[in-house]
Short mmCIF file of C-alpha atoms in Angstrom, two decimals:
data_model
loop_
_atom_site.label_atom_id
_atom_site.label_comp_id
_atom_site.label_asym_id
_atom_site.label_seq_id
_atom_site.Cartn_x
_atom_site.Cartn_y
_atom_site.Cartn_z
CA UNK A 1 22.49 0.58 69.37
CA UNK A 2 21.31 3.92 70.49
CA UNK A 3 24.66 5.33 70.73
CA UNK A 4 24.98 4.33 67.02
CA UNK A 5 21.75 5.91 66.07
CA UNK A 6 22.60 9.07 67.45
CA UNK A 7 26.14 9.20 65.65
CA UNK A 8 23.82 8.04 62.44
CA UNK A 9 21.95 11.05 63.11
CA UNK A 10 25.41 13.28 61.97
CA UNK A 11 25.47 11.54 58.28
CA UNK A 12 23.63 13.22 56.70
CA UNK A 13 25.03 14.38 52.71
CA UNK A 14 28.08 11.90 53.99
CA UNK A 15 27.59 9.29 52.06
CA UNK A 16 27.03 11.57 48.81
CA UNK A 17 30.04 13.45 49.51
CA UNK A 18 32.62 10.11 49.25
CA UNK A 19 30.81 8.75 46.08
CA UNK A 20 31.35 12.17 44.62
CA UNK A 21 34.69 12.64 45.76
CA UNK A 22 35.75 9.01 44.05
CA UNK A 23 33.74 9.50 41.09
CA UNK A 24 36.48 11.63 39.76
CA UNK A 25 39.08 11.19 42.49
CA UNK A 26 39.29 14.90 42.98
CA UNK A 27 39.77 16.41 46.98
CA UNK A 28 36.78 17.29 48.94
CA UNK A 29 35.50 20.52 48.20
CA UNK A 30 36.08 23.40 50.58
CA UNK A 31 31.78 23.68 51.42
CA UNK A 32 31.97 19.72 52.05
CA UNK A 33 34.43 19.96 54.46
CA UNK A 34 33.00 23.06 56.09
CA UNK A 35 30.10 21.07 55.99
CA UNK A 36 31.50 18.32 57.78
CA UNK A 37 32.93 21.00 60.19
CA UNK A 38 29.64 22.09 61.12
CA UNK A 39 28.37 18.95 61.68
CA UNK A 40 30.93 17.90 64.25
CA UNK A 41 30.71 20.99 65.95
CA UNK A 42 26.51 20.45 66.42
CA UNK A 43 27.58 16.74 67.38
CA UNK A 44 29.93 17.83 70.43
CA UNK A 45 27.75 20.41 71.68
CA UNK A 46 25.24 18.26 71.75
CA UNK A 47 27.45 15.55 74.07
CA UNK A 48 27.81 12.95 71.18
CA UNK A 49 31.55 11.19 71.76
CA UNK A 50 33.97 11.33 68.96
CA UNK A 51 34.78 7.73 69.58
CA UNK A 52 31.47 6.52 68.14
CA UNK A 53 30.99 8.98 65.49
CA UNK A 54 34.01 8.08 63.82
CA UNK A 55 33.21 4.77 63.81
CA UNK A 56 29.53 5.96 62.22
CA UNK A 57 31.81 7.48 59.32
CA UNK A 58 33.86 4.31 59.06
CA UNK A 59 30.53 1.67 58.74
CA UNK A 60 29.07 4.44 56.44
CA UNK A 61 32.10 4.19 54.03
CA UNK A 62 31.75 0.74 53.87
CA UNK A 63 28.47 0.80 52.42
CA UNK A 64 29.78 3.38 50.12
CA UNK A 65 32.17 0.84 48.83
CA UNK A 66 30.65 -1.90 46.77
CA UNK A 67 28.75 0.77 44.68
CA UNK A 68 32.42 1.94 43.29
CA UNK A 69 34.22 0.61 40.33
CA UNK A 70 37.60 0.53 39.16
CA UNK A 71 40.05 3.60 40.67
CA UNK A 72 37.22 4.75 42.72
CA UNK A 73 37.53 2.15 44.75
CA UNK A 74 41.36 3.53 45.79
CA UNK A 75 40.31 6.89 46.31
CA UNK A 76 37.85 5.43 48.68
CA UNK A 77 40.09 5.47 51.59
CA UNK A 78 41.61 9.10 51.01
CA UNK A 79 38.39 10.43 50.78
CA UNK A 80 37.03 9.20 54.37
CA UNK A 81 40.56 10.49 55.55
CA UNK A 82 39.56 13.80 54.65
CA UNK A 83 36.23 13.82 55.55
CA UNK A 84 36.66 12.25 59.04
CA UNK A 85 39.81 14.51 59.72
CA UNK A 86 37.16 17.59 58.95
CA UNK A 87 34.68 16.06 61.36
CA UNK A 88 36.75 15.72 64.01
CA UNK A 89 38.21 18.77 63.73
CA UNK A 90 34.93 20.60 63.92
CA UNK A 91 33.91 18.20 66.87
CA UNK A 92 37.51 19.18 68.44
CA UNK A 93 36.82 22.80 68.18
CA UNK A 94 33.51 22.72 69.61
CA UNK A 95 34.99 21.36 73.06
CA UNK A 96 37.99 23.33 72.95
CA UNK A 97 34.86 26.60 73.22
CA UNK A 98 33.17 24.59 75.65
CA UNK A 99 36.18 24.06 77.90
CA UNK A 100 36.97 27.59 77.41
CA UNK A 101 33.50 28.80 78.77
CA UNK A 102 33.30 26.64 81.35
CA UNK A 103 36.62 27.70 82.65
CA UNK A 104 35.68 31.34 82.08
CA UNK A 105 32.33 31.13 83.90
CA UNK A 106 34.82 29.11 86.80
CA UNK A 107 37.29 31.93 86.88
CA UNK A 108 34.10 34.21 87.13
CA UNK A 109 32.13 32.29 89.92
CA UNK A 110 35.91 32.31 92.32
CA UNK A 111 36.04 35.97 91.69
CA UNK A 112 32.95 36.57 92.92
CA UNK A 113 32.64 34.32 95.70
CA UNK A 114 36.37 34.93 96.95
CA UNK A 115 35.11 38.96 96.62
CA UNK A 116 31.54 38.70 97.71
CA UNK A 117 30.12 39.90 94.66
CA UNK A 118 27.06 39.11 93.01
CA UNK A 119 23.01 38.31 93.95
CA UNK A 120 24.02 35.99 97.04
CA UNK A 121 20.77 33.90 96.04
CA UNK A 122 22.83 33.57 92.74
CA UNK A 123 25.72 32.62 93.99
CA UNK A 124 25.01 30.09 96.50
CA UNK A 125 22.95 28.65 93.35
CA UNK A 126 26.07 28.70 90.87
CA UNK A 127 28.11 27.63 94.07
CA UNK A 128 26.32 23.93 93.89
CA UNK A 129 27.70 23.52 90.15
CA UNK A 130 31.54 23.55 91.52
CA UNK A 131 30.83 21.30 94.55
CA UNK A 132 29.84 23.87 97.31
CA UNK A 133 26.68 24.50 99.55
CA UNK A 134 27.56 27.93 100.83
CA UNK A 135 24.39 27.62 103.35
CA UNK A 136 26.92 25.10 105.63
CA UNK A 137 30.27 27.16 106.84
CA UNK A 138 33.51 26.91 104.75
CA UNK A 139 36.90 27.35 105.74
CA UNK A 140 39.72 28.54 103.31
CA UNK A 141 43.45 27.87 103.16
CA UNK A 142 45.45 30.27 100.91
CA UNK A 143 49.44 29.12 99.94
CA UNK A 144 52.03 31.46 98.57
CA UNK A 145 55.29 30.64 97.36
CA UNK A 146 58.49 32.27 95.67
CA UNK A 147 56.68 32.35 92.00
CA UNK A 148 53.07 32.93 91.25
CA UNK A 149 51.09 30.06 90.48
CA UNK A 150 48.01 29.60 87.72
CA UNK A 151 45.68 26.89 86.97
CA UNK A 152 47.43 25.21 84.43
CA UNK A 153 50.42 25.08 86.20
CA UNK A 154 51.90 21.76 87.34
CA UNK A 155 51.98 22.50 91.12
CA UNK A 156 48.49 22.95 90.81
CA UNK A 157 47.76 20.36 88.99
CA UNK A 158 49.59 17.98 91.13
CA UNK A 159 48.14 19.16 94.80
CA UNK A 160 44.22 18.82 92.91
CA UNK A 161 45.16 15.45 91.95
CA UNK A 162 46.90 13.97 95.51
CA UNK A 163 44.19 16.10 96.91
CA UNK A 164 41.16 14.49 94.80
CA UNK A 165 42.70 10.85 95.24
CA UNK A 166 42.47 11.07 99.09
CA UNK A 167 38.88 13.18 99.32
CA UNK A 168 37.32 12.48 96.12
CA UNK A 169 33.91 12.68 97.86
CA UNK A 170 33.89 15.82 99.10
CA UNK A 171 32.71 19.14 98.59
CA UNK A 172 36.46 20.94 97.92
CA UNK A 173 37.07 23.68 95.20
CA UNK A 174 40.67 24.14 94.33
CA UNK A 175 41.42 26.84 92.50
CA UNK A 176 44.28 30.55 92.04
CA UNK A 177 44.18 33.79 92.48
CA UNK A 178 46.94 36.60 91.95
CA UNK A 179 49.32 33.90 91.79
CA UNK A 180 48.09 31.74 95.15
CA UNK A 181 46.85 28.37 95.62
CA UNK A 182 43.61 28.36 97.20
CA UNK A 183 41.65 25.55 98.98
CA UNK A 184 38.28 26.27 100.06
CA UNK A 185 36.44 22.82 102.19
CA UNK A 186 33.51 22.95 104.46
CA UNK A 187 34.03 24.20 107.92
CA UNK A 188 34.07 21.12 109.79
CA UNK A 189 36.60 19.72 107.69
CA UNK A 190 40.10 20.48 108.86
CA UNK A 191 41.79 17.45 107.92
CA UNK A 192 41.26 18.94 104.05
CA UNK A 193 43.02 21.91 104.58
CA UNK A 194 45.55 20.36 106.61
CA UNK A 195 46.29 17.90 103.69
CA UNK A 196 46.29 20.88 101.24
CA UNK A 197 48.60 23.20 103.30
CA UNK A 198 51.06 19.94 103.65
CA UNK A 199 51.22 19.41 99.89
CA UNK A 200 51.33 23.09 99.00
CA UNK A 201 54.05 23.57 101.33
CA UNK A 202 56.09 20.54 100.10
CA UNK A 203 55.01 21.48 96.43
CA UNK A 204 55.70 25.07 96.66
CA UNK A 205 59.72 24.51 97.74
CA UNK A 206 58.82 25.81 101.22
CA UNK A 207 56.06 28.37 100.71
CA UNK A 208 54.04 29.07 103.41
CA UNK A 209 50.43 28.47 104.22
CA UNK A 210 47.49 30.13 105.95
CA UNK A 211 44.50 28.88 107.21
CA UNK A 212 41.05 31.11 107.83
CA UNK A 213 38.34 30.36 110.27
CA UNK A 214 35.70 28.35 109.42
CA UNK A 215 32.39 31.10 108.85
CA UNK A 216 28.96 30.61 108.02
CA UNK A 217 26.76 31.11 105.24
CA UNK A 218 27.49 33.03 101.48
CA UNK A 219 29.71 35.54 103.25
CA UNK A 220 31.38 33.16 105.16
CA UNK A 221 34.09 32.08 102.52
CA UNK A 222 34.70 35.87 102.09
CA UNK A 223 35.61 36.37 105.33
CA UNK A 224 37.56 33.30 105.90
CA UNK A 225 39.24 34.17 103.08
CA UNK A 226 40.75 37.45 103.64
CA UNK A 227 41.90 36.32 107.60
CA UNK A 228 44.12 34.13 105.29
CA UNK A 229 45.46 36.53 103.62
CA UNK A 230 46.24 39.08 106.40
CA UNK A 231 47.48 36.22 107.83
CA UNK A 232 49.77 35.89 105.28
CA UNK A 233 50.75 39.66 105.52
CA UNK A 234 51.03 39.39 109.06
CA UNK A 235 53.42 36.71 109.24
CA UNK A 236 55.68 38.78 106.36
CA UNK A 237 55.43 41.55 108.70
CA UNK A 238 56.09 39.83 111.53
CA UNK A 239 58.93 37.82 110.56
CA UNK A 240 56.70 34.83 111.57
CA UNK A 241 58.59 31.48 111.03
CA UNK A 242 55.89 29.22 111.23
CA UNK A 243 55.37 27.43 107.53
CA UNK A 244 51.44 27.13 108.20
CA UNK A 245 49.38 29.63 110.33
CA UNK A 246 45.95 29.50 111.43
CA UNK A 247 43.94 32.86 111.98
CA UNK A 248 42.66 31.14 115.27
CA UNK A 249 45.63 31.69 116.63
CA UNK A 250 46.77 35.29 115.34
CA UNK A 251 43.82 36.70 117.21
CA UNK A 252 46.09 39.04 119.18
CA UNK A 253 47.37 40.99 116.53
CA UNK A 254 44.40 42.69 115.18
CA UNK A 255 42.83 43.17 118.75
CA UNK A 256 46.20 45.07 118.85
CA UNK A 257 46.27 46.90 115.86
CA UNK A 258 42.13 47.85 115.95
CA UNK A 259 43.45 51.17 117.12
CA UNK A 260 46.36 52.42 115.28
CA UNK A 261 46.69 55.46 116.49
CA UNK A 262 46.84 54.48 120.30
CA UNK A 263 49.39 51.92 119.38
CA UNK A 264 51.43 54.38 117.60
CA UNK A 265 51.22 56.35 120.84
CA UNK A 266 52.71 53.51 122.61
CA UNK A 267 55.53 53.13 120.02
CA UNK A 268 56.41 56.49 120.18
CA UNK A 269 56.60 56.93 123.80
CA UNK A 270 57.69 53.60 124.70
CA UNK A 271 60.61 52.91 122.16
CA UNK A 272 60.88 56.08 120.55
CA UNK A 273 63.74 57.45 123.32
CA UNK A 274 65.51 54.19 121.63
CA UNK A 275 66.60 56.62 118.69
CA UNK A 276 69.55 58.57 121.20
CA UNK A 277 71.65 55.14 121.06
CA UNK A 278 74.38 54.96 118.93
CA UNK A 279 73.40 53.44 115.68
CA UNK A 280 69.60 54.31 115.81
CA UNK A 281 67.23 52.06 117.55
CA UNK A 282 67.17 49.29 115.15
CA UNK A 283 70.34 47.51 116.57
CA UNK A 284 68.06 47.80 120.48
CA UNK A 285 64.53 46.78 118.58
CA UNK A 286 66.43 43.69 117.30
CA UNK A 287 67.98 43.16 120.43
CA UNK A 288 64.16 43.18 122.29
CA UNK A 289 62.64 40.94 119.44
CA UNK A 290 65.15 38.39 120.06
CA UNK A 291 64.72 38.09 123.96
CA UNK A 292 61.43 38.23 123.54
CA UNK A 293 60.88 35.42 121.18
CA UNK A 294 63.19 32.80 122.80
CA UNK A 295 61.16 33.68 126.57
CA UNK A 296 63.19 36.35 127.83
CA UNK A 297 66.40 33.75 127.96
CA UNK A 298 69.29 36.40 127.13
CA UNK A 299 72.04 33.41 126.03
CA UNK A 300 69.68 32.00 123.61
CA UNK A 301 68.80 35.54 122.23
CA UNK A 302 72.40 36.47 122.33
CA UNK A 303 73.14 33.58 119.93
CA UNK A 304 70.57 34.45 117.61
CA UNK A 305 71.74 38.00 116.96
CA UNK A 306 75.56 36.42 117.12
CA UNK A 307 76.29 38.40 120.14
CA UNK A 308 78.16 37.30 123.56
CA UNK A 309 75.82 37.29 126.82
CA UNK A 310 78.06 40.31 127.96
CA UNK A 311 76.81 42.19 124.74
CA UNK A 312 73.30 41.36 125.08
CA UNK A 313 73.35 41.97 128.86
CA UNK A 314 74.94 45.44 127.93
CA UNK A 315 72.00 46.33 125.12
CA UNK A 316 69.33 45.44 127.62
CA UNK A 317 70.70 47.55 130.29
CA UNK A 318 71.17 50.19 127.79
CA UNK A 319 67.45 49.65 126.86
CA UNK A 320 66.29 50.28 130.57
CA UNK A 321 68.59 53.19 130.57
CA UNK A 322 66.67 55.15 127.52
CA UNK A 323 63.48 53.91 128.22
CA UNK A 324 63.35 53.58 131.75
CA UNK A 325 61.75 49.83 131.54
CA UNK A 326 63.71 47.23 132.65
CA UNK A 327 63.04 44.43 130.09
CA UNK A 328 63.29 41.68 133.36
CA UNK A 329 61.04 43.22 135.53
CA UNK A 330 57.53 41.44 134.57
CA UNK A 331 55.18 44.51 134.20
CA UNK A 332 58.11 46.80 132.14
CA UNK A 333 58.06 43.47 130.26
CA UNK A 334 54.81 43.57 129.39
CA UNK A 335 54.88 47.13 127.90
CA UNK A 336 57.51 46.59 126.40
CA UNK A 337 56.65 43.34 124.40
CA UNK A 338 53.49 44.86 123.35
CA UNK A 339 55.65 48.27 122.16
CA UNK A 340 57.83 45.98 120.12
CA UNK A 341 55.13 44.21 118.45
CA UNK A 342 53.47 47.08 117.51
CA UNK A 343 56.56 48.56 115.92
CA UNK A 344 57.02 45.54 113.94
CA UNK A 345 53.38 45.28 112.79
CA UNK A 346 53.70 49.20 112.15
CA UNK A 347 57.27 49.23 110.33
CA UNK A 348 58.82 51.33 112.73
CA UNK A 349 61.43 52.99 112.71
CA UNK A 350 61.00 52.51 109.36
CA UNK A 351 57.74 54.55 108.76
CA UNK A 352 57.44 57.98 110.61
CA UNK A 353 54.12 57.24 113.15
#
């Protein structure tokens, strides 16, 4: 009964309009229907459903009805046509705004929180409206794949919905930005983002995933944030195989990288004599890489770069020769390792250091 009260409320003029309208079976005029517009516009945006309205207009007609004689009856039914088509197109276009403000004041919160703009007092405030309480720690998981993802987009549809069937109860925002898929879950949480990085991995036709501390507080999504994305660029740098990294456990390669110019120093003087071999020292930087990611074992590395064991023995010798380390003996090893992953992270030969 109250819902049909409040629909009542929007008939105002309505019942006029249809006896008028059958009176002389003309079309509604273009003011009624604006009129009617209006009036389902003020109806949605005040959170009145179409469902009952419609059924407000329908009732309403029928006690239109047995005041109507002759051909006004048959007009009857084209006139409530019209009148409930302009109602519901004004009640239609006043959600279609809504939607569109609420996703523009979404798009406008994840900018700022993913950038750390904005009154933090603010945006821990606006932060509760989409699910978060930025005063416990977060944790953020960032997924890229071959093509740039939105929104509206199916894979992103389809990893919110497995994703909201599984933890409906919790505090998760799922959202994009410059073309990744972004999961953001409280700190203590890690089965979320493991969940996420699984279905954006599968959904994403082998994209890859990484996976930012958890941090603490308004800043803390921030900074989790952006070790996902350098985590990201690390792992393109790095030739990094691994389809979901954790920051955690790149902790290394910044400590490495804090000071550029000593490790360019290193590269330099280290690798740099690699240059004098015939073909450059790509062919030799390869040739370390490999023995150094399958644990120094020179068959297995000599497969990877489709090389015999003779050949690879060969390089490496010819390594110790220009550099004077000896890639076997334990501390050269250790130099050299770090040289190599330096160059990578560096883009040498590549880039002049």
């Amino acid at each position: 009964m109250a819902e049909r009260d409040t629909a009542e409320e929007y008939l105002e003029g309505y019942a006029q309009i249809l006896a008028g309208a059958c009176a002389t079976g003309r079309r509604l005029t273009r003011d009624e229907l604006e009129a009617l517009r209006a009036r389902g516009e003020r109806a949605a945006e005040n959170g009145v459903g179409l469902r009952a309205l419609v059924r407000a207009h329908l009732s309403a007609a029928q006690h239109v009805r047995p005041g109507l004689r002759g051909a006004a009856t048959d007009h009857l039914l084209a006139a409530v046509e019209q009148a409930v088509d302009a109602f519901a197109e004004g009640h239609e276009r006043a959600q279609r705004l809504a939607i569109r403000r609420q996703e523009a004041a979404r798009r406008e919160f994840i900018d700022d929180l993913l950038h750390g703009r904005s009154d933090l007092g603010r945006l821990a405030e606006r932060a509760e409206r989409f699910g978060l309480l930025l005063s416990h720690a977060h944790a953020v998981a960032v997924a890229q794949g071959a093509e740039p993802y939105d929104d509206g987009y199916s894979v992103s549809r389809g990893i919110e919905s497995s994703l909201a069937a599984r933890f409906g109860h919790r505090r998760i925002l799922l959202t994009t930005k410059n073309g990744r898929l972004i999961c953001v879950a409280p700190g203590d949480q890690a089965d979320v983002l493991d969940a996420f990085a699984q279905q954006a991995h599968t959904a994403t036709d082998g994209g890859r995933v990484a996976v930012g501390r958890p941090h603490p507080g308004v800043g803390g999504v921030v900074h989790s944030y952006e070790e996902a994305l350098n985590a990201l660029d690390l792992a393109a740098r790095m030739n990094l195989k691994d389809p979901v990294l954790y920051a955690a456990d790149l902790l290394v390669y910044p400590v490495l990288t804090r000071d550029r110019q000593a490790m360019a120093d290193l590269v330099r003087t280290v690798l740099g004599p690699l240059r004098e071999a015939r073909g450059g020292a790509r062919p030799l930087l390869e040739t370390l890489t490999a023995y150094f990611d399958t644990g120094c074992v020179a068959a297995e590395a000599a497969r990877r770069l489709s090389l015999s064991v003779r050949a690879m023995t060969y390089r490496l010798e010819r390594i110790h020769q220009l550099t004077g380390a000896d890639p076997g003996d334990p501390v050269d090893r250790y130099t050299l390792q770090t040289a190599v992953i330096g160059a990578r992270l560096l883009d040498w030969p590549d880039e002049e250091l």
